[in-house]
Amino acid sequence: MSHQQALTRLGLVYEGTLRSHMVRQDGTRRDSLYYSVLADECPSLRDKLLARVAAKVTV
């Protein structure tokens, strides 16, 4: 599973890509992907994440 898939499964929303946003130490450029969570979405996202962690602990 990619980082992008993991963020989406947790409930974050993909907002967009800043193309060629940063310069790496080797001089190449990289894109930055932005994800968001609104304040009113935080409680349900937290509960979902805690339930996933609890399920992993009991297995």
Short mmCIF file of C-alpha atoms in Angstrom, two decimals:
data_model
loop_
_atom_site.label_atom_id
_atom_site.label_comp_id
_atom_site.label_asym_id
_atom_site.label_seq_id
_atom_site.Cartn_x
_atom_site.Cartn_y
_atom_site.Cartn_z
CA MET A 1 0.00 0.00 0.00
CA SER A 2 1.34 3.43 -0.90
CA HIS A 3 1.50 6.39 1.45
CA GLN A 4 -1.27 8.05 -0.56
CA GLN A 5 -3.56 5.02 -0.19
CA ALA A 6 -2.87 4.86 3.55
CA LEU A 7 -3.74 8.54 4.03
CA THR A 8 -6.96 8.16 2.04
CA ARG A 9 -7.98 5.03 3.96
CA LEU A 10 -7.53 6.95 7.22
CA GLY A 11 -9.96 9.59 5.99
CA LEU A 12 -7.68 12.39 4.80
CA VAL A 13 -8.77 14.17 1.63
CA TYR A 14 -6.36 14.71 -1.26
CA GLU A 15 -6.27 18.44 -1.99
CA GLY A 16 -3.73 18.63 -4.80
CA THR A 17 -0.15 18.48 -5.96
CA LEU A 18 2.38 21.28 -5.99
CA ARG A 19 4.45 20.30 -8.99
CA SER A 20 8.22 20.72 -8.84
CA HIS A 21 7.73 22.25 -5.39
CA MET A 22 11.07 21.56 -3.70
CA VAL A 23 14.67 21.16 -4.70
CA ARG A 24 16.48 18.11 -3.30
CA GLN A 25 20.11 18.19 -2.20
CA ASP A 26 21.13 16.53 -5.48
CA GLY A 27 19.52 19.38 -7.45
CA THR A 28 16.50 17.44 -8.72
CA ARG A 29 13.03 18.78 -8.05
CA ARG A 30 10.16 16.96 -6.36
CA ASP A 31 6.39 17.29 -6.15
CA SER A 32 4.51 17.75 -2.87
CA LEU A 33 1.10 16.13 -2.37
CA TYR A 34 -1.26 17.85 0.05
CA TYR A 35 -3.93 16.12 2.17
CA SER A 36 -6.30 17.68 4.67
CA VAL A 37 -8.62 16.99 7.58
CA LEU A 38 -11.17 19.57 8.68
CA ALA A 39 -11.53 20.32 12.38
CA ASP A 40 -15.05 18.87 12.54
CA GLU A 41 -13.77 15.64 10.93
CA CYS A 42 -11.05 15.09 13.55
CA PRO A 43 -13.14 13.29 16.22
CA SER A 44 -14.43 10.63 13.82
CA LEU A 45 -11.01 10.24 12.22
CA ARG A 46 -9.43 9.82 15.68
CA ASP A 47 -12.03 7.21 16.65
CA LYS A 48 -11.45 5.31 13.40
CA LEU A 49 -7.68 5.33 13.94
CA LEU A 50 -7.99 4.20 17.57
CA ALA A 51 -10.29 1.35 16.53
CA ARG A 52 -7.74 0.21 13.93
CA VAL A 53 -4.94 0.29 16.52
CA ALA A 54 -7.07 -1.63 19.05
CA ALA A 55 -7.88 -4.26 16.44
CA LYS A 56 -4.16 -4.75 15.71
CA VAL A 57 -3.34 -5.08 19.43
CA THR A 58 -5.96 -7.80 20.03
CA VAL A 59 -4.81 -9.91 17.05
#
